[in-house]
């Protein structure tokens, strides 16, 4: 089996290289990718993209060393299926099934194990990267370390990962959940900081930690503990909605999921965003086939809306102003998290809000996303829309300024409105330019600012 998969991977790499060489030297190199988890519009290209069709699988799982060799375009859905069969999991599994491993490394990712295991790129032992110069370079801590450290958050502007070797960790068959209700945000943040530092709560181990804020006086931390103890489990792929199961009047509520369903608990309803499509309406939900209740389907609906301007047409028909999409994840130091969340709830009409603590595993840092080693941050996610203002991206600009004021950063998968100077001060600046000259000297790939802010 590994030999056959290795051969298939080699053929996939060969197709990738041939497609690179077929792109005119005057054209920008892009992926020929049918799906995306980006929420920023991109300029259309008439040039054929890179053929990644042979780079979508798991090459090998080494159960002795607890590692996996994975093709860059392999989705986490396929990766998790391969590793769970051996009682193993990637150290961090981003929330949506169609996120690719290569995408999570070059574009960052996060989940409820991040307070223990950091970000997905920190579990990469080595990776083969097709650079802008058309070479396959193996980057690791001791080989091309500048590229290894500069690749995360480069969003394909330095190259594309072809193969990644990642660490795995053992998991159990089930996850026992405790949902703790808080009536005060300060108490929630204090508890989150304590749990993130000790990986325990009330003497019980905590393997997974995230939270949801519904309002200033209703918020929750969800604590997951791996367990082999058999017993009944909940199912949120049917009529029940996971995030609604978290809510309760006071104290702690308990739940259990299989490890598979825990890892994908947010995918069925795209966190809570499926409500925008009516998928949480009980009548519609009964008619909506289970296999189509998943993030990839909702993303296609978003794509149709963007293509045909459906939502804004409905707003205009009803005499309402157009809406501004506010789909963002930001990282704020935990010491400023309460301040940011209170500000956000006062200023931005969006709820719920997702919280996910993280600490970098690596003390050397990652220059294109320079959050501080040794410090706990909280990822704060909010995904909705607000009435549009007179300035394009008015609400997003307001959020950007607040995040910077509090010493945080935001992810670049969605719209950004920074000036060039602001952007370079936050995302690598001169360090990025040096990497660009080294690994993409002829600018075959887009510049990071052009891609993230100018949406080229």
Short mmCIF file of C-alpha atoms in Angstrom, two decimals:
data_model
loop_
_atom_site.label_atom_id
_atom_site.label_comp_id
_atom_site.label_asym_id
_atom_site.label_seq_id
_atom_site.Cartn_x
_atom_site.Cartn_y
_atom_site.Cartn_z
CA UNK A 1 0.00 0.00 0.00
CA UNK A 2 2.62 2.67 0.92
CA UNK A 3 4.55 1.85 -2.29
CA UNK A 4 1.47 2.35 -4.46
CA UNK A 5 0.59 5.57 -2.70
CA UNK A 6 4.16 6.79 -3.02
CA UNK A 7 4.12 6.09 -6.73
CA UNK A 8 0.84 7.94 -7.11
CA UNK A 9 2.27 10.87 -5.21
CA UNK A 10 5.37 10.98 -7.43
CA UNK A 11 3.11 11.04 -10.50
CA UNK A 12 1.12 13.86 -8.92
CA UNK A 13 4.29 15.88 -8.34
CA UNK A 14 5.31 15.30 -11.95
CA UNK A 15 1.92 16.59 -13.19
CA UNK A 16 2.29 19.62 -10.92
CA UNK A 17 5.71 20.46 -12.35
CA UNK A 18 4.53 20.01 -15.93
CA UNK A 19 1.62 22.36 -15.29
CA UNK A 20 4.00 24.93 -13.78
CA UNK A 21 6.24 24.84 -16.85
CA UNK A 22 3.21 25.23 -19.13
CA UNK A 23 2.20 28.55 -17.57
CA UNK A 24 3.59 31.52 -19.55
CA UNK A 25 6.41 33.30 -17.73
CA UNK A 26 4.44 36.55 -18.01
CA UNK A 27 1.45 35.07 -16.14
CA UNK A 28 0.92 34.76 -12.40
CA UNK A 29 1.09 31.19 -11.09
CA UNK A 30 -2.05 30.10 -9.23
CA UNK A 31 -3.61 26.84 -8.08
CA UNK A 32 -6.27 25.18 -10.22
CA UNK A 33 -8.39 24.60 -7.14
CA UNK A 34 -12.14 23.85 -7.32
CA UNK A 35 -12.87 24.75 -3.68
CA UNK A 36 -11.59 27.29 -1.18
CA UNK A 37 -12.09 28.29 2.42
CA UNK A 38 -11.06 31.88 1.75
CA UNK A 39 -13.62 34.62 2.34
CA UNK A 40 -12.02 37.33 0.28
CA UNK A 41 -12.95 37.80 -3.34
CA UNK A 42 -10.17 37.16 -5.82
CA UNK A 43 -9.47 38.47 -9.28
CA UNK A 44 -10.39 35.99 -12.01
CA UNK A 45 -7.60 34.54 -14.08
CA UNK A 46 -7.77 33.18 -17.63
CA UNK A 47 -4.42 31.42 -17.25
CA UNK A 48 -4.52 27.68 -16.44
CA UNK A 49 -3.56 26.98 -12.84
CA UNK A 50 -1.30 24.43 -11.27
CA UNK A 51 -2.55 20.85 -11.54
CA UNK A 52 -2.78 19.56 -7.97
CA UNK A 53 -5.13 16.67 -8.79
CA UNK A 54 -2.52 14.08 -7.79
CA UNK A 55 -1.72 15.68 -4.45
CA UNK A 56 -4.86 14.99 -2.45
CA UNK A 57 -4.10 11.86 -0.44
CA UNK A 58 -2.37 10.54 2.66
CA UNK A 59 0.93 9.05 1.52
CA UNK A 60 1.79 7.07 4.65
CA UNK A 61 0.98 6.81 8.35
CA UNK A 62 3.88 5.72 10.55
CA UNK A 63 2.24 4.32 13.68
CA UNK A 64 5.59 3.65 15.42
CA UNK A 65 6.96 7.19 15.14
CA UNK A 66 3.47 8.74 15.16
CA UNK A 67 3.95 10.71 11.98
CA UNK A 68 2.14 10.99 8.67
CA UNK A 69 3.37 11.97 5.23
CA UNK A 70 0.55 13.87 3.57
CA UNK A 71 0.08 15.50 0.19
CA UNK A 72 -0.41 19.24 0.35
CA UNK A 73 -3.96 19.26 -1.01
CA UNK A 74 -5.22 16.49 1.25
CA UNK A 75 -8.29 17.61 3.21
CA UNK A 76 -8.43 17.18 6.94
CA UNK A 77 -11.51 15.03 6.42
CA UNK A 78 -9.39 12.49 4.53
CA UNK A 79 -6.39 12.93 6.81
CA UNK A 80 -8.41 12.33 9.98
CA UNK A 81 -10.09 9.26 8.44
CA UNK A 82 -6.65 7.77 7.77
CA UNK A 83 -5.17 8.53 11.19
CA UNK A 84 -8.18 7.66 13.37
CA UNK A 85 -8.04 4.17 11.89
CA UNK A 86 -4.82 3.82 13.90
CA UNK A 87 -6.04 5.58 17.03
CA UNK A 88 -4.07 8.70 16.10
CA UNK A 89 -4.92 12.28 15.19
CA UNK A 90 -3.13 15.37 13.88
CA UNK A 91 -2.13 17.58 16.80
CA UNK A 92 -4.56 20.30 15.67
CA UNK A 93 -7.58 19.61 13.45
CA UNK A 94 -9.15 22.81 12.08
CA UNK A 95 -12.92 22.91 12.37
CA UNK A 96 -13.98 22.43 8.74
CA UNK A 97 -13.62 19.20 6.79
CA UNK A 98 -12.48 20.67 3.46
CA UNK A 99 -9.58 22.70 4.88
CA UNK A 100 -6.42 21.17 3.42
CA UNK A 101 -3.29 20.45 5.41
CA UNK A 102 -1.25 22.64 3.08
CA UNK A 103 -3.82 25.40 3.40
CA UNK A 104 -3.79 25.26 7.21
CA UNK A 105 0.01 25.51 7.23
CA UNK A 106 0.43 28.33 4.72
CA UNK A 107 -2.73 30.11 5.89
CA UNK A 108 -2.83 29.13 9.58
CA UNK A 109 -5.48 27.14 11.41
CA UNK A 110 -6.65 26.65 14.96
CA UNK A 111 -8.82 24.42 17.12
CA UNK A 112 -9.56 23.41 20.67
CA UNK A 113 -6.24 21.54 21.09
CA UNK A 114 -4.30 24.73 20.32
CA UNK A 115 -3.83 25.63 23.98
CA UNK A 116 -1.72 22.44 24.17
CA UNK A 117 -0.42 22.03 20.64
CA UNK A 118 -0.22 25.50 19.15
CA UNK A 119 -1.00 25.97 15.46
CA UNK A 120 -0.95 23.32 12.68
CA UNK A 121 2.36 24.43 11.19
CA UNK A 122 4.12 23.77 14.51
CA UNK A 123 3.60 20.03 14.11
CA UNK A 124 5.26 20.00 10.67
CA UNK A 125 8.58 18.16 10.77
CA UNK A 126 9.45 18.84 7.14
CA UNK A 127 7.72 19.82 3.92
CA UNK A 128 8.43 19.74 0.21
CA UNK A 129 7.52 23.11 -1.32
CA UNK A 130 7.18 24.08 -4.96
CA UNK A 131 8.71 27.55 -4.81
CA UNK A 132 8.02 30.44 -7.16
CA UNK A 133 11.23 29.62 -9.01
CA UNK A 134 9.79 26.23 -10.00
CA UNK A 135 12.02 24.14 -7.71
CA UNK A 136 10.93 21.56 -5.13
CA UNK A 137 12.65 22.53 -1.89
CA UNK A 138 12.55 20.48 1.32
CA UNK A 139 12.16 22.84 4.26
CA UNK A 140 12.74 21.78 7.86
CA UNK A 141 14.23 23.30 11.01
CA UNK A 142 17.70 22.35 9.74
CA UNK A 143 17.15 22.67 5.97
CA UNK A 144 16.13 25.97 4.45
CA UNK A 145 15.06 27.08 7.92
CA UNK A 146 14.23 30.56 6.62
CA UNK A 147 11.56 29.11 4.33
CA UNK A 148 10.39 26.65 7.00
CA UNK A 149 9.73 29.51 9.42
CA UNK A 150 8.51 31.99 6.80
CA UNK A 151 6.09 29.68 5.01
CA UNK A 152 3.28 29.87 7.63
CA UNK A 153 0.94 32.77 6.82
CA UNK A 154 2.48 33.29 3.37
CA UNK A 155 -0.73 32.13 1.65
CA UNK A 156 0.95 30.59 -1.36
CA UNK A 157 3.04 33.67 -2.17
CA UNK A 158 6.34 31.88 -1.51
CA UNK A 159 5.28 28.50 -2.85
CA UNK A 160 2.89 25.58 -2.42
CA UNK A 161 3.41 22.58 -0.18
CA UNK A 162 3.63 19.30 -2.07
CA UNK A 163 4.26 16.95 0.86
CA UNK A 164 4.23 17.52 4.60
CA UNK A 165 5.44 15.22 7.35
CA UNK A 166 3.51 15.96 10.53
CA UNK A 167 3.42 14.73 14.11
CA UNK A 168 0.43 12.73 15.34
CA UNK A 169 -0.87 12.09 18.85
CA UNK A 170 -2.84 9.17 20.31
CA UNK A 171 -6.54 9.68 20.94
CA UNK A 172 -9.30 7.66 22.58
CA UNK A 173 -12.60 6.57 21.04
CA UNK A 174 -14.69 9.15 22.91
CA UNK A 175 -14.58 12.72 24.21
CA UNK A 176 -16.39 13.60 27.44
CA UNK A 177 -17.60 17.21 27.43
CA UNK A 178 -18.31 19.69 30.19
CA UNK A 179 -20.01 22.94 29.22
CA UNK A 180 -19.48 25.52 31.98
CA UNK A 181 -21.84 28.51 32.07
CA UNK A 182 -20.53 31.95 33.07
CA UNK A 183 -22.58 35.03 33.83
CA UNK A 184 -19.54 37.33 33.77
CA UNK A 185 -16.91 37.63 31.02
CA UNK A 186 -14.11 38.36 33.47
CA UNK A 187 -14.77 35.05 35.24
CA UNK A 188 -14.80 33.16 31.95
CA UNK A 189 -11.47 34.64 30.83
CA UNK A 190 -9.88 33.95 34.22
CA UNK A 191 -11.04 30.31 34.10
CA UNK A 192 -9.82 29.96 30.52
CA UNK A 193 -6.37 31.24 31.47
CA UNK A 194 -6.13 28.85 34.43
CA UNK A 195 -7.24 25.84 32.38
CA UNK A 196 -4.94 26.74 29.47
CA UNK A 197 -2.01 26.87 31.89
CA UNK A 198 -2.75 23.64 33.78
CA UNK A 199 -4.65 21.52 31.21
CA UNK A 200 -7.01 20.57 34.01
CA UNK A 201 -10.21 21.67 35.75
CA UNK A 202 -11.35 20.60 39.20
CA UNK A 203 -8.73 17.85 39.19
CA UNK A 204 -9.80 16.40 35.82
CA UNK A 205 -7.59 16.58 32.71
CA UNK A 206 -8.63 18.84 29.85
CA UNK A 207 -7.53 17.86 26.34
CA UNK A 208 -9.66 20.30 24.36
CA UNK A 209 -10.81 23.81 25.24
CA UNK A 210 -12.94 26.40 23.44
CA UNK A 211 -15.83 28.71 24.27
CA UNK A 212 -18.87 30.57 22.99
CA UNK A 213 -20.13 34.02 23.99
CA UNK A 214 -23.82 34.67 23.39
CA UNK A 215 -24.00 37.91 25.38
CA UNK A 216 -22.09 39.64 28.22
CA UNK A 217 -24.01 37.60 30.79
CA UNK A 218 -24.20 34.30 28.89
CA UNK A 219 -20.96 32.62 27.91
CA UNK A 220 -19.55 29.09 28.07
CA UNK A 221 -16.32 27.16 28.14
CA UNK A 222 -16.43 23.69 26.63
CA UNK A 223 -13.91 21.27 28.13
CA UNK A 224 -13.18 18.01 26.34
CA UNK A 225 -11.46 15.00 27.90
CA UNK A 226 -10.45 11.94 25.92
CA UNK A 227 -11.85 8.70 27.30
CA UNK A 228 -12.06 5.02 26.38
CA UNK A 229 -15.05 4.42 28.66
CA UNK A 230 -17.98 3.18 26.54
CA UNK A 231 -21.42 4.69 26.83
CA UNK A 232 -24.13 6.60 24.98
CA UNK A 233 -23.07 9.48 22.73
CA UNK A 234 -24.89 12.43 21.22
CA UNK A 235 -25.40 12.97 17.49
CA UNK A 236 -25.42 16.51 16.09
CA UNK A 237 -25.38 15.51 12.44
CA UNK A 238 -29.17 15.06 12.46
CA UNK A 239 -31.92 17.29 13.86
CA UNK A 240 -30.00 18.55 16.89
CA UNK A 241 -27.67 21.56 16.56
CA UNK A 242 -24.39 21.38 18.48
CA UNK A 243 -23.98 24.98 19.57
CA UNK A 244 -27.51 25.04 20.99
CA UNK A 245 -26.66 22.01 23.10
CA UNK A 246 -24.03 24.08 24.91
CA UNK A 247 -26.60 26.45 26.41
CA UNK A 248 -28.07 25.83 29.87
CA UNK A 249 -29.20 28.05 32.79
CA UNK A 250 -26.27 27.64 35.20
CA UNK A 251 -23.47 25.37 36.40
CA UNK A 252 -22.12 22.55 34.23
CA UNK A 253 -23.81 20.34 31.67
CA UNK A 254 -22.25 17.10 30.43
CA UNK A 255 -22.18 15.45 27.02
CA UNK A 256 -20.27 12.76 25.13
CA UNK A 257 -19.25 12.40 21.50
CA UNK A 258 -17.17 9.96 19.51
CA UNK A 259 -13.74 11.40 18.74
CA UNK A 260 -14.76 11.59 15.06
CA UNK A 261 -17.92 13.55 15.81
CA UNK A 262 -16.09 15.77 18.27
CA UNK A 263 -13.47 16.78 15.70
CA UNK A 264 -16.24 17.66 13.22
CA UNK A 265 -18.81 19.01 15.70
CA UNK A 266 -18.69 22.47 14.13
CA UNK A 267 -18.76 21.38 10.48
CA UNK A 268 -22.40 20.21 10.30
CA UNK A 269 -23.73 23.72 10.87
CA UNK A 270 -20.61 25.69 9.95
CA UNK A 271 -20.50 26.68 13.61
CA UNK A 272 -23.87 28.54 13.67
CA UNK A 273 -23.74 30.05 10.18
CA UNK A 274 -26.12 27.47 8.69
CA UNK A 275 -28.99 29.44 10.21
CA UNK A 276 -28.51 32.01 7.43
CA UNK A 277 -29.65 29.34 4.96
CA UNK A 278 -32.56 28.14 7.08
CA UNK A 279 -30.82 24.85 7.87
CA UNK A 280 -31.59 25.21 11.59
CA UNK A 281 -35.32 25.63 11.01
CA UNK A 282 -36.72 22.25 12.15
CA UNK A 283 -39.03 21.93 9.13
CA UNK A 284 -36.33 22.76 6.61
CA UNK A 285 -33.78 20.64 8.47
CA UNK A 286 -35.96 17.54 8.17
CA UNK A 287 -36.01 18.00 4.39
CA UNK A 288 -32.33 18.95 4.07
CA UNK A 289 -30.40 15.71 3.38
CA UNK A 290 -27.88 14.97 6.10
CA UNK A 291 -25.02 14.58 3.62
CA UNK A 292 -25.60 18.17 2.46
CA UNK A 293 -25.48 19.63 5.97
CA UNK A 294 -21.77 20.44 5.90
CA UNK A 295 -19.52 23.44 5.45
CA UNK A 296 -18.59 22.70 1.84
CA UNK A 297 -22.25 22.99 0.79
CA UNK A 298 -22.78 26.24 2.67
CA UNK A 299 -19.62 27.60 1.05
CA UNK A 300 -21.08 26.85 -2.40
CA UNK A 301 -24.20 28.77 -1.44
CA UNK A 302 -22.02 31.69 -0.39
CA UNK A 303 -20.29 31.47 -3.77
CA UNK A 304 -23.62 31.72 -5.57
CA UNK A 305 -24.53 34.74 -3.47
CA UNK A 306 -21.25 36.44 -4.32
CA UNK A 307 -21.63 35.67 -8.01
CA UNK A 308 -25.19 36.92 -8.37
CA UNK A 309 -25.37 39.49 -5.55
CA UNK A 310 -28.43 37.71 -4.14
CA UNK A 311 -28.37 39.00 -0.56
CA UNK A 312 -27.90 42.65 -1.51
CA UNK A 313 -30.66 42.38 -4.12
CA UNK A 314 -33.01 41.10 -1.44
CA UNK A 315 -31.98 43.97 0.86
CA UNK A 316 -32.62 46.54 -1.88
CA UNK A 317 -35.98 44.95 -2.74
CA UNK A 318 -37.02 45.34 0.90
CA UNK A 319 -35.79 48.94 1.07
CA UNK A 320 -32.81 48.15 3.29
CA UNK A 321 -29.17 49.14 2.81
CA UNK A 322 -26.59 46.70 1.52
CA UNK A 323 -24.67 44.69 4.10
CA UNK A 324 -20.97 44.44 4.86
CA UNK A 325 -19.60 40.97 5.39
CA UNK A 326 -17.74 40.66 8.70
CA UNK A 327 -16.12 37.23 8.63
CA UNK A 328 -12.93 37.29 10.68
CA UNK A 329 -10.74 35.46 13.18
CA UNK A 330 -8.43 37.53 15.35
CA UNK A 331 -5.86 36.68 18.01
CA UNK A 332 -5.78 38.90 21.09
CA UNK A 333 -3.58 38.43 24.19
CA UNK A 334 -5.66 36.79 26.90
CA UNK A 335 -5.02 39.79 29.15
CA UNK A 336 -6.93 41.96 26.65
CA UNK A 337 -9.61 39.44 25.67
CA UNK A 338 -12.32 40.64 28.02
CA UNK A 339 -11.75 44.20 26.84
CA UNK A 340 -12.01 43.22 23.18
CA UNK A 341 -15.11 41.05 23.61
CA UNK A 342 -16.96 43.72 25.61
CA UNK A 343 -16.04 46.32 22.99
CA UNK A 344 -17.14 44.00 20.20
CA UNK A 345 -20.51 43.20 21.78
CA UNK A 346 -21.13 46.92 22.36
CA UNK A 347 -20.08 48.06 18.87
CA UNK A 348 -20.73 45.20 16.43
CA UNK A 349 -24.22 43.63 16.11
CA UNK A 350 -23.01 40.05 15.73
CA UNK A 351 -23.51 37.06 18.02
CA UNK A 352 -22.48 34.41 19.02
CA UNK A 353 -18.69 34.79 19.15
CA UNK A 354 -16.27 31.86 19.27
CA UNK A 355 -13.27 31.76 21.64
CA UNK A 356 -10.28 29.44 21.33
CA UNK A 357 -7.12 29.84 23.45
CA UNK A 358 -3.70 29.07 22.00
CA UNK A 359 -0.06 29.06 23.00
CA UNK A 360 2.79 28.57 20.55
CA UNK A 361 4.78 25.38 21.12
CA UNK A 362 7.91 26.85 19.53
CA UNK A 363 9.88 29.60 21.27
CA UNK A 364 11.64 30.74 18.10
CA UNK A 365 8.46 32.26 16.64
CA UNK A 366 7.09 32.56 13.11
CA UNK A 367 8.00 35.86 11.44
CA UNK A 368 4.97 36.28 9.16
CA UNK A 369 2.58 35.92 12.11
CA UNK A 370 4.64 37.24 15.02
CA UNK A 371 2.57 36.47 18.08
CA UNK A 372 4.74 36.06 21.14
CA UNK A 373 5.99 32.68 22.34
CA UNK A 374 5.25 31.93 25.97
CA UNK A 375 2.07 34.02 25.97
CA UNK A 376 -1.53 32.83 25.85
CA UNK A 377 -3.69 34.35 23.13
CA UNK A 378 -7.37 33.87 22.40
CA UNK A 379 -8.66 33.40 18.89
CA UNK A 380 -11.96 35.25 18.60
CA UNK A 381 -14.10 34.29 15.62
CA UNK A 382 -17.17 36.13 14.32
CA UNK A 383 -18.86 35.39 11.04
CA UNK A 384 -21.86 37.38 9.85
CA UNK A 385 -22.74 40.73 8.25
CA UNK A 386 -23.78 44.21 9.34
CA UNK A 387 -25.43 47.16 7.56
CA UNK A 388 -22.85 48.72 5.25
CA UNK A 389 -21.49 52.17 6.09
CA UNK A 390 -20.47 54.98 3.77
CA UNK A 391 -16.87 53.70 3.60
CA UNK A 392 -16.02 50.32 2.12
CA UNK A 393 -15.25 47.87 4.91
CA UNK A 394 -16.06 50.40 7.64
CA UNK A 395 -16.75 47.78 10.32
CA UNK A 396 -13.82 45.59 9.32
CA UNK A 397 -11.51 48.61 9.47
CA UNK A 398 -12.80 49.43 12.95
CA UNK A 399 -12.05 45.88 14.09
CA UNK A 400 -8.57 45.94 12.55
CA UNK A 401 -7.69 49.11 14.45
CA UNK A 402 -8.99 47.70 17.73
CA UNK A 403 -7.09 44.44 17.36
CA UNK A 404 -3.84 46.29 16.63
CA UNK A 405 -4.46 48.62 19.59
CA UNK A 406 -4.69 45.58 21.88
CA UNK A 407 -1.51 43.96 20.57
CA UNK A 408 -3.25 41.31 18.49
CA UNK A 409 -3.25 40.04 14.91
CA UNK A 410 -5.95 38.89 12.56
CA UNK A 411 -6.01 36.03 10.09
CA UNK A 412 -5.80 36.89 6.39
CA UNK A 413 -8.35 34.45 4.95
CA UNK A 414 -10.96 37.22 4.66
CA UNK A 415 -11.08 40.87 3.63
CA UNK A 416 -8.34 43.15 4.95
CA UNK A 417 -8.06 46.93 4.63
CA UNK A 418 -4.62 47.76 6.00
CA UNK A 419 -2.34 50.31 4.38
CA UNK A 420 0.89 48.89 3.01
CA UNK A 421 2.88 50.25 5.97
CA UNK A 422 0.39 48.88 8.54
CA UNK A 423 0.42 45.49 6.85
CA UNK A 424 4.20 45.20 6.69
CA UNK A 425 4.53 46.15 10.35
CA UNK A 426 2.19 43.28 11.27
CA UNK A 427 3.07 40.52 8.80
CA UNK A 428 6.80 40.20 8.30
CA UNK A 429 7.83 43.33 6.39
CA UNK A 430 11.50 43.18 5.40
CA UNK A 431 11.76 39.53 6.41
CA UNK A 432 9.02 38.64 3.92
CA UNK A 433 10.65 40.68 1.15
CA UNK A 434 13.93 38.82 1.67
CA UNK A 435 12.16 35.45 1.42
CA UNK A 436 10.34 36.61 -1.69
CA UNK A 437 13.60 37.56 -3.42
CA UNK A 438 15.16 34.23 -2.44
CA UNK A 439 12.38 31.80 -3.35
CA UNK A 440 10.37 33.74 -5.95
CA UNK A 441 12.96 36.00 -7.58
CA UNK A 442 10.93 36.53 -10.77
CA UNK A 443 7.65 37.21 -8.92
CA UNK A 444 5.84 34.30 -10.52
CA UNK A 445 3.57 34.22 -7.46
CA UNK A 446 1.50 37.06 -6.07
CA UNK A 447 2.82 39.38 -3.38
CA UNK A 448 1.23 38.81 0.06
CA UNK A 449 -0.15 42.35 0.35
CA UNK A 450 -1.55 42.18 -3.19
CA UNK A 451 -3.23 38.88 -2.40
CA UNK A 452 -4.53 39.59 1.11
CA UNK A 453 -5.52 43.24 0.80
CA UNK A 454 -5.81 44.13 -2.88
CA UNK A 455 -7.48 40.74 -3.60
CA UNK A 456 -5.54 40.15 -6.78
#
